[in-house]
Amino acid sequence: MASAPLILAAGDGGAGDLSSGGFFAETAWIMLVLPFAAFLAIILVGKRMKGLGAELAIGAMGVNLLWASVLFVQNMTGGIYREVNLTIAEIGTLGITDRNLSFELGFVVDGLSIMMYWVVAFVGFLVFVYAHGYMKGDIRVPWFFASLSLFAGSMLVLVGAPNLIQLIIGWEGVGLASYLLIGHYWEEKENSDAAVKAFLTNKVADVGLILGTILLVPALGTFRFSALSAAADAHSDLLGGVAVAGALLLFFGAMGKSAQFPLHVWLPDAMAGPTPVSALMHAATMVTAGIYLMARTFPLYQQMATEARPWMVTIAVITLFVLGFLALVADDLKRVLAYSTVSQLGYMMAAVAVGGYTAGLFHLFTHAFFKALLFLGAGSVIHAVHSNNMSDMGGLRKEMPVTFWTFVVGSLSLAGVIPLAGFWSKDEILATLGHEGYTAFMWVAILGAFVTAFYMTRTVALTFFGTYKGHGHPHESPPVMTAPLVALAVPSVIAGLLNIPGVSWGPIRNFTDWVGARIVPMGDYHPKAIEWDLAAYGLIAAVAGIALGWRLFAPDAETQQARDRLRIPVLYPLLHNKYYIDDLYMKGVVNPIKGPLARAVDWVNGYVIDAVINGVGAVTAWLGGLVYGRLDQQGIDLLLNAAAGGTGGVGGKLRLLQSGKVQQYAGAFVVGALLLVVAFVLVT
């Protein structure tokens, strides 16, 4: 049964000079509930509405954007901290801890969650508007917008979670909604297979999240993140024995959602879903969930689980560098962007892993704008030429000027060209890697910037330059689709200015201050000034990548295949086959499970388990027959029948004595008395 909510706000300890946020912080739960209300309403009445439910989905995200924007501005001018926990049920000790655990739901409003509320609402609102045009004429529009609302709502439940239990609820909701959206066109087996692949890969990683929770919570005695952060910040003995193992298990969970090597395989295939889904998934939801989890539990890694960090940063750097190469050989425009996302997630994870809480989140923040822009731009192209493949494109810049120019802005920002947003956030990651002593990884990250610029130049050249090689009739997308592109292009250019090292923008301060509004200090590294030499290295790498890419792919040719002519022996087959990782999973894991292992299980089921069960059944039937025939029918029943017969016979004889004649009773009385006298005389 629910109890009165426990509210922790600024001034209740640990939150320093932060404010409680007032009305909009008190009612922040509205942002978590509205998308679910839209989901239910669309299911009920969406088909009967003019926009087939799109109005409800867009309206809900619009209200969320209003709420999140007010909180975002409030947090700019002075940090906010407010946490509400409502006890739903007492769980007890479960026999694993000496403390009573509670199942609580609620919401948290602090610098980290406010930034994510706003990113989800801003990007989500624009994606929803764009989808209203993109999905026109689709076979199941109401279901699409219902699922998209469920997707955004689950992400907000995850972001707003004040404890691990609620985070897991949102986490699984995101996984379920992504399954529905990736498999939206389930009539084609390839799409339904992609949905299943995404779902199962994430389930494997989810085991880490669950086990990490099981390990940390009994030691801590609560599911709350605030308690976990405070205990880690104080180097509490409560966490001493489980901090590293628990942190590694949580990281394993994050690897699934944030597509870290080798659990990245689901993300490129997830492009089977409609393009608005890809944009939302890659920019503001799902793939950022893992980074968010690492940021939410950052004090654990920063203070007590430092031994886990080298493992984490190694995996992250492999992800950012090795997987970025796969974008060089992909023909599907969305897959190029998907591999790009995987690589950029590696940058974010590497930053957080080495202690760059702000650096990782800042790249998440800027990446949300230019990656959503690029995916929506790709959708605009695909919508026009009716093909995902760059081999069917070329020369589209004249027919699609808005899409072209905004796509170029997104590409330059992603490549890290100054002064666009991606340059500043990537530069802060490089500075953090260098400062924390990961110099070798820093140079790998710089090489990664070269690779990023190279494959994005290839993408722009093959898509927009040269002559058109497709069969459709390309045209610019309608305003409902191009307006979101322009809206996203603006922060893709200027968002980086919000956290220039050493610069504070007066009353609104800077991004570092905003996300630092937490219950405990994060204690991470912040560059005090621009490290121009390091910035130059990153910029040179980006410019070199663009120059080489332009040199190789810009010249036109009769076919797109002739333009896309980079074929390095050994490397190309390796990349084309995605390092054979999918083959390894299919041949080493999936097929053995589907083939020999499944047949072995079926044989054991059919010949062993069934034999045992049938044998037990036969023995039980024999024993039943024995008990019924011998013991019950011929034993107990016979005895009872004999007893009943004897009793009936005696009763019949005795009944003869009940004649009703007084004379006979008197005679019998006298005879009885005489017998008693005789017996008395004989005895005495």
XYZ file of C-alpha atoms in Angstrom:
684
model
C 0.000 0.000 0.000
C 1.358 3.395 -0.892
C 2.503 5.678 1.879
C 3.043 9.405 1.965
C 5.815 10.469 -0.438
C 9.267 11.131 0.919
C 10.568 14.327 -0.625
C 14.218 15.233 -0.647
C 14.894 18.711 -1.864
C 17.721 21.170 -1.840
C 18.550 22.098 1.724
C 17.809 18.604 3.048
C 21.488 17.825 3.028
C 24.101 17.210 0.416
C 22.654 19.402 -2.287
C 24.610 22.532 -1.416
C 23.146 25.768 -2.725
C 20.686 24.147 -5.084
C 17.051 25.222 -5.102
C 14.021 22.950 -4.835
C 12.756 24.132 -8.224
C 9.257 25.346 -7.310
C 6.081 24.397 -9.162
C 7.621 22.875 -12.283
C 9.951 20.649 -10.238
C 7.098 19.594 -7.937
C 5.008 18.595 -10.950
C 7.777 17.098 -13.069
C 5.971 13.740 -12.832
C 3.653 15.072 -15.537
C 6.449 14.586 -18.084
C 6.691 10.910 -17.136
C 2.952 10.297 -17.349
C 1.843 12.260 -20.419
C 3.370 9.994 -23.122
C 1.665 6.976 -21.540
C -1.638 8.846 -21.488
C -1.105 9.599 -25.174
C -0.293 5.940 -25.807
C -3.575 4.771 -24.257
C -5.630 7.500 -25.902
C -4.226 6.694 -29.352
C -4.999 3.011 -28.849
C -8.591 3.879 -27.918
C -9.511 6.670 -30.346
C -6.531 7.160 -32.669
C -8.152 5.542 -35.695
C -11.100 7.928 -35.503
C -8.973 11.091 -35.410
C -8.051 13.201 -38.419
C -4.312 12.764 -37.843
C -4.749 9.117 -36.785
C -3.429 9.869 -33.321
C -0.431 11.963 -34.327
C -2.088 15.013 -32.713
C -2.129 13.310 -29.316
C 1.481 12.147 -29.548
C 2.761 15.542 -30.710
C 0.645 17.363 -28.127
C 2.029 15.271 -25.281
C 5.610 15.903 -26.388
C 4.835 19.599 -26.804
C 3.672 19.893 -23.210
C 6.732 17.958 -22.103
C 8.953 20.347 -24.034
C 7.336 23.291 -22.247
C 7.882 21.715 -18.817
C 11.430 20.627 -19.595
C 12.339 24.025 -21.053
C 11.236 25.862 -17.915
C 13.255 23.475 -15.737
C 16.200 23.777 -18.125
C 16.222 27.575 -17.832
C 15.780 27.442 -14.049
C 18.696 25.059 -13.763
C 20.832 27.338 -15.929
C 20.586 30.194 -13.482
C 20.966 28.137 -10.308
C 20.955 24.369 -9.832
C 17.851 22.404 -8.901
C 17.591 19.306 -6.773
C 14.347 17.592 -5.877
C 13.678 13.895 -5.317
C 10.283 12.335 -4.589
C 9.925 8.732 -3.450
C 6.513 7.120 -2.956
C 6.583 3.779 -1.158
C 4.401 1.302 -3.019
C 5.153 -1.786 -0.921
C 7.477 -3.035 1.778
C 9.632 -5.856 0.440
C 11.337 -6.840 3.689
C 14.821 -8.283 4.007
C 14.324 -11.120 1.473
C 16.746 -13.058 3.617
C 19.715 -11.352 1.970
C 20.081 -8.182 3.997
C 19.465 -7.012 7.532
C 17.583 -3.946 6.278
C 13.991 -3.657 5.159
C 13.786 -2.869 1.457
C 10.974 -0.853 -0.071
C 9.558 -0.784 -3.564
C 9.363 2.899 -4.417
C 8.363 4.958 -7.434
C 8.942 8.654 -7.906
C 11.010 11.132 -9.838
C 14.212 13.079 -9.507
C 14.867 16.575 -10.767
C 18.535 17.506 -10.828
C 21.098 18.737 -13.332
C 21.504 15.366 -15.043
C 17.811 14.494 -15.339
C 16.845 18.024 -16.424
C 19.348 17.899 -19.275
C 17.956 14.544 -20.378
C 14.305 15.624 -19.937
C 14.985 18.509 -22.289
C 16.936 16.500 -24.869
C 14.227 13.809 -25.003
C 11.459 16.426 -25.206
C 13.167 18.703 -27.749
C 14.412 16.005 -30.112
C 11.298 13.908 -29.505
C 8.939 16.778 -30.344
C 10.742 17.507 -33.630
C 10.885 13.820 -34.549
C 7.166 13.423 -33.831
C 6.345 16.438 -36.031
C 8.587 15.092 -38.795
C 6.997 11.650 -38.500
C 3.555 13.187 -39.076
C 4.689 13.940 -42.630
C 6.981 10.957 -43.120
C 4.411 8.323 -42.109
C 1.528 9.740 -44.161
C -0.084 6.872 -46.034
C 1.514 4.205 -43.843
C -0.547 1.095 -43.193
C -0.707 1.486 -39.395
C -0.170 5.088 -38.362
C -2.086 4.941 -35.019
C -0.034 1.977 -33.856
C 3.164 3.729 -34.890
C 2.420 6.865 -32.878
C 1.200 4.810 -29.924
C 4.468 2.846 -29.931
C 6.522 6.000 -30.389
C 4.783 7.561 -27.364
C 5.442 4.402 -25.375
C 9.095 4.626 -26.421
C 9.486 8.243 -25.280
C 7.498 7.644 -22.090
C 9.620 4.654 -21.100
C 12.785 6.679 -21.656
C 11.438 9.446 -19.419
C 10.545 6.938 -16.693
C 14.143 5.725 -16.922
C 15.576 9.245 -16.829
C 13.349 10.346 -13.960
C 13.984 7.241 -11.851
C 15.218 8.001 -8.330
C 16.103 4.336 -7.815
C 17.321 1.237 -9.628
C 13.942 -0.529 -9.586
C 12.203 2.257 -11.497
C 15.156 2.571 -13.844
C 14.839 -1.121 -14.687
C 11.105 -0.650 -15.357
C 11.860 2.176 -17.797
C 14.810 0.232 -19.196
C 12.621 -2.754 -20.071
C 9.886 -0.474 -21.398
C 12.379 1.071 -23.808
C 13.407 -2.419 -24.929
C 9.797 -3.472 -25.503
C 8.901 -0.312 -27.425
C 12.027 -0.592 -29.571
C 11.039 -4.168 -30.415
C 7.624 -2.972 -31.581
C 9.049 -0.073 -33.606
C 11.964 -1.895 -35.244
C 9.536 -4.589 -36.321
C 6.925 -2.071 -37.474
C 6.966 -3.589 -40.974
C 6.840 -7.085 -39.584
C 5.474 -8.563 -42.827
C 9.073 -8.738 -44.058
C 11.010 -11.388 -42.150
C 14.203 -9.339 -42.236
C 12.487 -6.648 -40.170
C 11.009 -9.002 -37.597
C 14.399 -10.739 -37.320
C 16.031 -7.368 -36.634
C 13.493 -6.665 -33.882
C 14.137 -10.043 -32.274
C 17.907 -9.537 -32.569
C 17.733 -6.168 -30.828
C 15.478 -7.517 -28.113
C 17.554 -10.628 -27.356
C 20.929 -8.868 -27.479
C 19.685 -6.344 -24.981
C 18.252 -9.118 -22.799
C 21.705 -10.676 -22.578
C 23.137 -7.387 -21.349
C 20.194 -6.794 -19.038
C 21.385 -9.737 -16.979
C 24.318 -7.562 -15.914
C 22.026 -4.749 -14.815
C 19.847 -7.114 -12.799
C 22.795 -8.888 -11.152
C 24.497 -5.581 -10.408
C 21.346 -4.400 -8.691
C 21.081 -7.634 -6.726
C 24.693 -7.251 -5.615
C 24.638 -3.580 -4.643
C 21.204 -3.184 -3.066
C 21.522 -5.674 -0.173
C 24.838 -4.110 0.803
C 23.378 -0.631 0.648
C 19.940 -1.455 2.052
C 18.080 0.660 -0.509
C 17.495 0.989 -4.233
C 17.948 4.774 -4.255
C 20.599 6.409 -6.413
C 20.960 9.230 -3.904
C 21.996 6.741 -1.214
C 24.349 4.987 -3.622
C 25.993 8.282 -4.582
C 26.293 9.421 -0.964
C 27.775 6.078 0.130
C 30.280 6.102 -2.728
C 31.219 9.718 -2.074
C 31.828 8.872 1.589
C 33.767 5.681 0.699
C 31.310 3.772 2.864
C 32.272 0.326 4.106
C 28.816 -0.819 3.024
C 29.993 -0.876 -0.591
C 33.562 -1.891 0.026
C 33.183 -5.559 -0.875
C 30.866 -5.218 -3.830
C 31.709 -1.878 -5.443
C 33.934 -3.143 -8.289
C 31.872 -6.235 -9.122
C 28.622 -4.279 -8.942
C 30.036 -1.491 -11.108
C 31.250 -3.948 -13.761
C 27.860 -5.667 -13.855
C 26.060 -2.350 -14.296
C 28.518 -1.486 -17.060
C 27.742 -4.777 -18.790
C 24.083 -3.787 -18.734
C 24.972 -0.410 -20.229
C 26.980 -2.088 -22.991
C 23.796 -3.571 -24.424
C 21.698 -0.426 -24.615
C 24.632 1.747 -25.715
C 25.856 -0.789 -28.282
C 29.398 -1.217 -26.997
C 31.669 -3.811 -28.577
C 30.875 -6.727 -28.877
C 27.181 -6.145 -28.088
C 26.798 -3.558 -30.852
C 25.452 -5.981 -33.466
C 21.799 -5.143 -32.946
C 22.067 -1.425 -33.666
C 22.812 -1.406 -37.436
C 20.070 -3.983 -38.032
C 17.660 -1.809 -36.060
C 17.568 0.454 -39.125
C 14.754 -1.807 -40.300
C 12.362 0.473 -38.433
C 10.943 3.678 -39.932
C 13.493 6.519 -40.092
C 11.857 8.661 -37.339
C 12.361 5.708 -35.011
C 16.034 5.565 -35.959
C 16.401 9.277 -35.286
C 14.781 9.090 -31.863
C 16.604 5.902 -30.920
C 20.047 7.172 -31.940
C 19.752 10.725 -30.706
C 17.719 10.953 -27.524
C 16.553 7.552 -26.319
C 17.640 3.948 -25.943
C 21.301 4.158 -26.996
C 21.842 7.030 -24.572
C 20.329 4.976 -21.739
C 23.594 3.162 -21.071
C 25.555 6.410 -20.961
C 22.893 7.848 -18.676
C 23.189 4.877 -16.295
C 26.945 5.378 -16.109
C 26.451 9.090 -15.436
C 23.753 8.479 -12.799
C 26.026 6.056 -10.925
C 29.187 8.046 -11.687
C 30.237 8.550 -8.031
C 30.498 4.765 -7.683
C 33.038 4.610 -10.530
C 34.797 7.812 -9.581
C 35.250 7.050 -5.885
C 35.128 3.309 -5.226
C 35.238 1.241 -8.418
C 38.283 2.744 -10.043
C 39.623 -0.735 -10.832
C 36.726 -1.188 -13.234
C 37.595 1.871 -15.289
C 40.498 0.470 -17.380
C 38.243 -2.341 -18.619
C 35.517 0.109 -19.445
C 37.713 2.555 -21.318
C 39.333 -0.241 -23.324
C 35.972 -1.495 -24.556
C 34.842 2.053 -25.262
C 37.937 2.922 -27.307
C 37.601 -0.288 -29.329
C 34.008 0.725 -29.987
C 34.840 4.263 -31.064
C 37.704 3.304 -33.383
C 37.213 -0.197 -34.738
C 33.490 0.012 -35.393
C 33.737 3.410 -37.054
C 35.511 1.766 -39.987
C 32.384 -0.230 -40.802
C 30.719 2.974 -41.981
C 33.289 3.134 -44.807
C 31.835 0.198 -46.709
C 28.116 0.462 -45.997
C 25.868 1.341 -48.934
C 22.713 1.842 -46.869
C 22.646 5.511 -45.854
C 21.021 4.768 -42.494
C 23.538 2.052 -41.718
C 26.388 4.508 -42.243
C 24.803 6.734 -39.637
C 24.164 3.748 -37.368
C 27.841 2.790 -37.349
C 28.620 6.414 -36.728
C 26.365 6.326 -33.671
C 28.140 3.256 -32.334
C 31.473 5.034 -32.729
C 30.244 8.217 -31.026
C 28.800 6.191 -28.161
C 32.323 4.867 -27.730
C 33.555 8.449 -27.315
C 30.905 9.129 -24.667
C 31.568 5.918 -22.777
C 35.335 6.434 -22.917
C 34.924 9.896 -21.429
C 32.762 8.725 -18.544
C 34.996 5.702 -17.962
C 38.139 7.793 -17.468
C 36.383 10.227 -15.142
C 34.978 12.760 -17.607
C 31.385 12.959 -16.372
C 30.790 16.343 -17.988
C 32.750 15.540 -21.153
C 30.709 12.394 -21.828
C 27.397 14.117 -21.166
C 28.348 17.142 -23.245
C 29.008 14.912 -26.247
C 25.691 13.132 -25.597
C 24.045 16.588 -25.592
C 25.560 17.848 -28.866
C 25.376 14.444 -30.545
C 21.620 14.370 -29.958
C 21.151 17.398 -32.233
C 23.407 16.549 -35.151
C 22.620 12.845 -35.153
C 18.865 13.470 -35.118
C 19.468 15.985 -37.906
C 21.425 13.468 -39.969
C 18.874 10.697 -39.545
C 15.960 12.950 -40.399
C 17.945 14.236 -43.383
C 18.547 10.646 -44.468
C 14.834 10.019 -44.079
C 14.080 13.005 -46.265
C 16.361 11.601 -48.988
C 14.945 8.098 -48.677
C 11.428 9.509 -48.768
C 12.305 11.253 -52.053
C 14.204 8.525 -53.923
C 12.473 5.475 -52.410
C 15.745 3.739 -51.648
C 18.066 3.487 -48.654
C 21.129 2.854 -50.793
C 23.598 5.522 -51.790
C 24.181 3.556 -55.006
C 20.712 4.817 -56.034
C 21.450 8.429 -55.162
C 23.881 11.171 -56.189
C 23.367 14.765 -57.287
C 20.514 15.517 -54.885
C 21.763 18.874 -53.642
C 19.899 20.828 -56.327
C 16.571 19.042 -55.955
C 16.741 19.005 -52.135
C 18.538 22.186 -51.037
C 17.193 22.353 -47.460
C 17.944 18.691 -46.862
C 21.386 19.099 -48.428
C 22.535 22.122 -46.460
C 21.238 20.868 -43.129
C 22.803 17.452 -43.787
C 26.135 19.153 -44.468
C 25.831 21.060 -41.191
C 25.183 17.814 -39.320
C 28.074 16.085 -41.066
C 30.557 18.868 -40.289
C 29.440 18.924 -36.679
C 29.810 15.156 -36.407
C 33.247 15.373 -38.027
C 34.339 17.853 -35.362
C 34.915 20.945 -37.475
C 35.313 24.186 -35.559
C 33.178 26.057 -34.465
C 30.334 23.555 -34.745
C 28.965 21.727 -31.710
C 30.737 18.428 -32.298
C 34.143 20.074 -32.275
C 33.804 21.398 -28.725
C 32.354 18.283 -27.180
C 34.859 15.978 -28.878
C 37.707 18.279 -27.929
C 36.693 18.060 -24.264
C 36.798 14.272 -24.464
C 40.306 14.368 -25.950
C 41.422 16.758 -23.215
C 39.984 14.502 -20.523
C 41.653 11.396 -21.943
C 44.986 13.214 -22.008
C 44.622 14.681 -18.523
C 43.680 11.333 -16.948
C 46.803 9.683 -18.387
C 45.203 7.732 -21.217
C 47.503 9.291 -23.815
C 47.535 6.316 -26.182
C 43.752 6.160 -26.146
C 43.663 9.915 -26.768
C 45.605 9.452 -30.010
C 43.326 6.602 -31.003
C 40.381 8.943 -30.445
C 42.065 11.540 -32.685
C 42.464 8.913 -35.392
C 38.799 8.115 -34.834
C 38.018 11.747 -35.669
C 39.841 11.282 -38.986
C 37.799 8.160 -39.757
C 34.551 9.939 -38.860
C 35.297 12.869 -41.163
C 36.353 10.487 -43.939
C 33.189 8.369 -44.007
C 30.866 11.367 -43.606
C 32.534 13.044 -46.582
C 31.985 9.848 -48.561
C 28.345 9.907 -47.511
C 27.783 13.542 -48.507
C 29.621 13.145 -51.815
C 27.831 9.962 -52.899
C 24.426 11.265 -51.838
C 24.398 14.892 -52.915
C 27.164 15.380 -55.513
C 27.718 13.983 -58.974
C 24.682 13.072 -61.070
C 21.564 11.330 -59.920
C 21.760 7.540 -60.470
C 18.382 6.467 -59.140
C 15.082 5.732 -60.872
C 12.690 7.867 -58.840
C 11.935 11.562 -59.159
C 13.708 13.302 -56.285
C 12.101 16.371 -54.763
C 12.417 18.386 -51.618
C 10.389 17.120 -48.658
C 7.333 19.050 -47.444
C 7.744 21.752 -44.755
C 6.502 19.440 -42.012
C 9.691 17.455 -42.615
C 12.168 20.211 -43.483
C 11.231 22.504 -40.578
C 12.571 20.015 -37.983
C 15.794 19.797 -40.014
C 16.307 23.544 -39.754
C 15.383 23.533 -36.061
C 17.988 20.835 -35.369
C 20.648 22.506 -37.493
C 20.698 25.531 -35.167
C 21.889 23.708 -32.009
C 24.140 21.527 -34.184
C 26.029 24.736 -34.867
C 25.882 26.675 -31.601
C 25.391 24.129 -28.794
C 29.133 23.656 -28.436
C 29.506 27.245 -27.293
C 27.677 26.354 -24.089
C 30.734 24.644 -22.642
C 33.863 26.250 -24.055
C 36.595 25.559 -21.494
C 37.086 28.530 -19.209
C 34.007 30.387 -20.469
C 30.988 31.080 -18.289
C 28.042 32.895 -19.863
C 27.142 35.230 -17.008
C 23.889 34.349 -15.241
C 23.311 31.193 -17.260
C 26.831 29.893 -16.452
C 27.796 26.853 -18.603
C 26.972 23.207 -19.280
C 29.435 21.987 -16.661
C 27.535 23.849 -13.953
C 24.183 22.641 -15.225
C 24.886 18.901 -15.104
C 26.898 19.316 -11.904
C 23.701 20.022 -9.951
C 23.645 16.655 -8.153
C 23.236 15.562 -4.554
C 26.990 14.990 -4.266
C 29.853 16.623 -6.205
C 30.937 14.625 -9.240
C 34.629 15.421 -8.782
C 35.453 15.056 -12.461
C 38.007 16.937 -14.560
C 37.122 20.187 -16.344
C 39.623 21.912 -18.643
C 40.125 25.469 -17.406
C 41.041 26.759 -20.843
C 41.118 25.604 -24.455
C 44.091 23.323 -25.071
C 44.834 24.714 -28.512
C 47.460 22.148 -29.432
C 45.087 19.287 -28.716
C 42.237 21.095 -30.456
C 44.525 21.551 -33.469
C 45.319 17.842 -33.601
C 41.634 16.962 -33.595
C 40.835 19.599 -36.195
C 43.710 18.548 -38.441
C 42.482 14.956 -38.263
C 38.960 16.070 -39.241
C 40.144 18.291 -42.104
C 42.466 15.557 -43.380
C 39.587 13.088 -43.339
C 37.370 15.498 -45.282
C 40.097 16.278 -47.812
C 40.928 12.642 -48.489
C 37.264 11.680 -48.626
C 36.512 14.479 -51.061
C 39.485 13.507 -53.225
C 38.319 9.895 -53.447
C 34.552 10.152 -53.648
C 33.598 13.547 -55.046
C 34.523 12.893 -58.722
C 31.533 11.708 -60.679
C 31.422 8.473 -62.674
C 28.946 6.550 -64.747
C 27.817 4.493 -61.760
C 27.899 4.963 -58.026
C 29.870 1.746 -57.698
C 32.592 3.294 -59.849
C 32.691 6.359 -57.581
C 32.765 4.250 -54.414
C 35.971 2.554 -55.472
C 37.980 2.286 -52.265
C 38.794 -1.395 -51.998
C 41.805 -2.078 -49.782
C 42.787 -5.762 -49.989
C 42.185 -7.751 -46.812
C 40.668 -4.715 -45.060
C 37.666 -4.346 -47.367
C 36.453 -7.979 -47.040
C 37.006 -7.717 -43.295
C 34.898 -4.569 -43.071
C 32.324 -5.757 -45.579
C 31.746 -8.793 -43.392
C 31.619 -6.642 -40.252
C 34.720 -8.291 -38.788
C 32.778 -11.562 -39.044
C 31.295 -10.862 -35.627
C 27.749 -11.502 -36.849
C 28.960 -14.731 -38.430
C 30.626 -15.666 -35.166
C 27.403 -15.106 -33.263
C 25.327 -16.926 -35.868
C 27.663 -19.885 -36.308
C 29.035 -19.982 -32.780
C 25.973 -19.169 -30.729
C 22.668 -18.845 -32.565
C 22.911 -21.728 -35.028
C 24.257 -24.212 -32.444
C 21.372 -23.226 -30.198
C 18.885 -23.491 -33.061
C 20.475 -26.694 -34.436
C 22.366 -29.299 -32.377
C 21.517 -27.839 -28.996
C 17.839 -27.471 -29.833
C 17.754 -31.018 -31.209
C 19.560 -32.304 -28.116
C 17.079 -30.568 -25.861
C 14.221 -31.938 -27.963
C 15.700 -35.472 -27.727
C 16.125 -35.166 -23.963
C 12.588 -33.862 -23.742
C 11.151 -36.588 -25.976
C 13.153 -39.582 -24.816
C 14.316 -38.825 -21.301
C 11.924 -36.443 -19.632
C 8.874 -37.911 -21.375
C 10.096 -41.445 -20.558
C 10.511 -40.552 -16.915
C 7.131 -38.886 -16.797
C 5.447 -41.746 -18.652
C 7.181 -44.257 -16.354
C 6.060 -42.399 -13.289
C 2.573 -42.271 -14.774
C 2.551 -46.004 -15.460
C 3.778 -46.843 -11.960
C 1.236 -44.496 -10.486
C -1.544 -46.094 -12.560
C -0.432 -49.589 -11.454
C -0.344 -48.503 -7.843
C -3.756 -46.930 -8.276
C -5.148 -50.168 -9.656
C -3.584 -52.121 -6.832
C -4.942 -49.785 -4.214
C -8.380 -49.696 -5.799
C -8.750 -53.373 -6.695
C -6.945 -55.133 -3.926
C -6.885 -52.827 -0.993
C -10.022 -50.757 -1.470
C -12.411 -53.155 -3.220
C -11.207 -56.466 -1.807
C -9.891 -55.218 1.521
C -11.467 -52.217 3.075
C -14.778 -52.484 1.225
C -15.023 -56.214 2.044
C -14.349 -55.588 5.705
C -16.810 -52.759 5.860
C -19.453 -54.740 4.008
C -18.938 -57.720 6.353
C -19.157 -55.502 9.397
C -22.276 -53.892 8.015
C -23.800 -57.328 7.262
C -23.033 -58.628 10.742
C -24.403 -55.558 12.368
C -27.528 -55.807 10.238
C -28.040 -59.505 11.197
C -27.605 -58.888 14.898
C -29.834 -55.865 14.629
C -32.487 -58.006 12.926
C -32.390 -60.564 15.723
C -32.493 -57.941 18.401
C -35.389 -56.254 16.637
C -37.504 -59.383 17.368
C -37.255 -58.592 21.036
C -38.936 -55.231 20.411
C -42.504 -56.716 20.246
C -44.382 -53.979 22.177
C -46.032 -56.631 24.468
C -45.761 -55.682 28.192
C -46.080 -59.259 29.302
C -43.002 -60.304 27.367
C -41.026 -57.369 28.751
C -42.094 -58.278 32.332
C -41.144 -61.923 31.766
C -37.805 -60.897 30.397
C -37.300 -58.579 33.364
C -37.994 -61.439 35.841
C -35.700 -63.821 33.973
C -32.975 -61.226 33.975
C -33.371 -60.582 37.680
C -33.193 -64.307 38.402
C -30.059 -64.655 36.341
C -28.457 -61.783 38.282
C -29.376 -63.419 41.591
C -27.907 -66.751 40.456
C -24.773 -65.021 39.256
C -24.431 -63.118 42.536
C -24.837 -66.326 44.572
C -22.281 -68.206 42.470
C -19.759 -65.424 42.681
C -20.071 -64.840 46.428
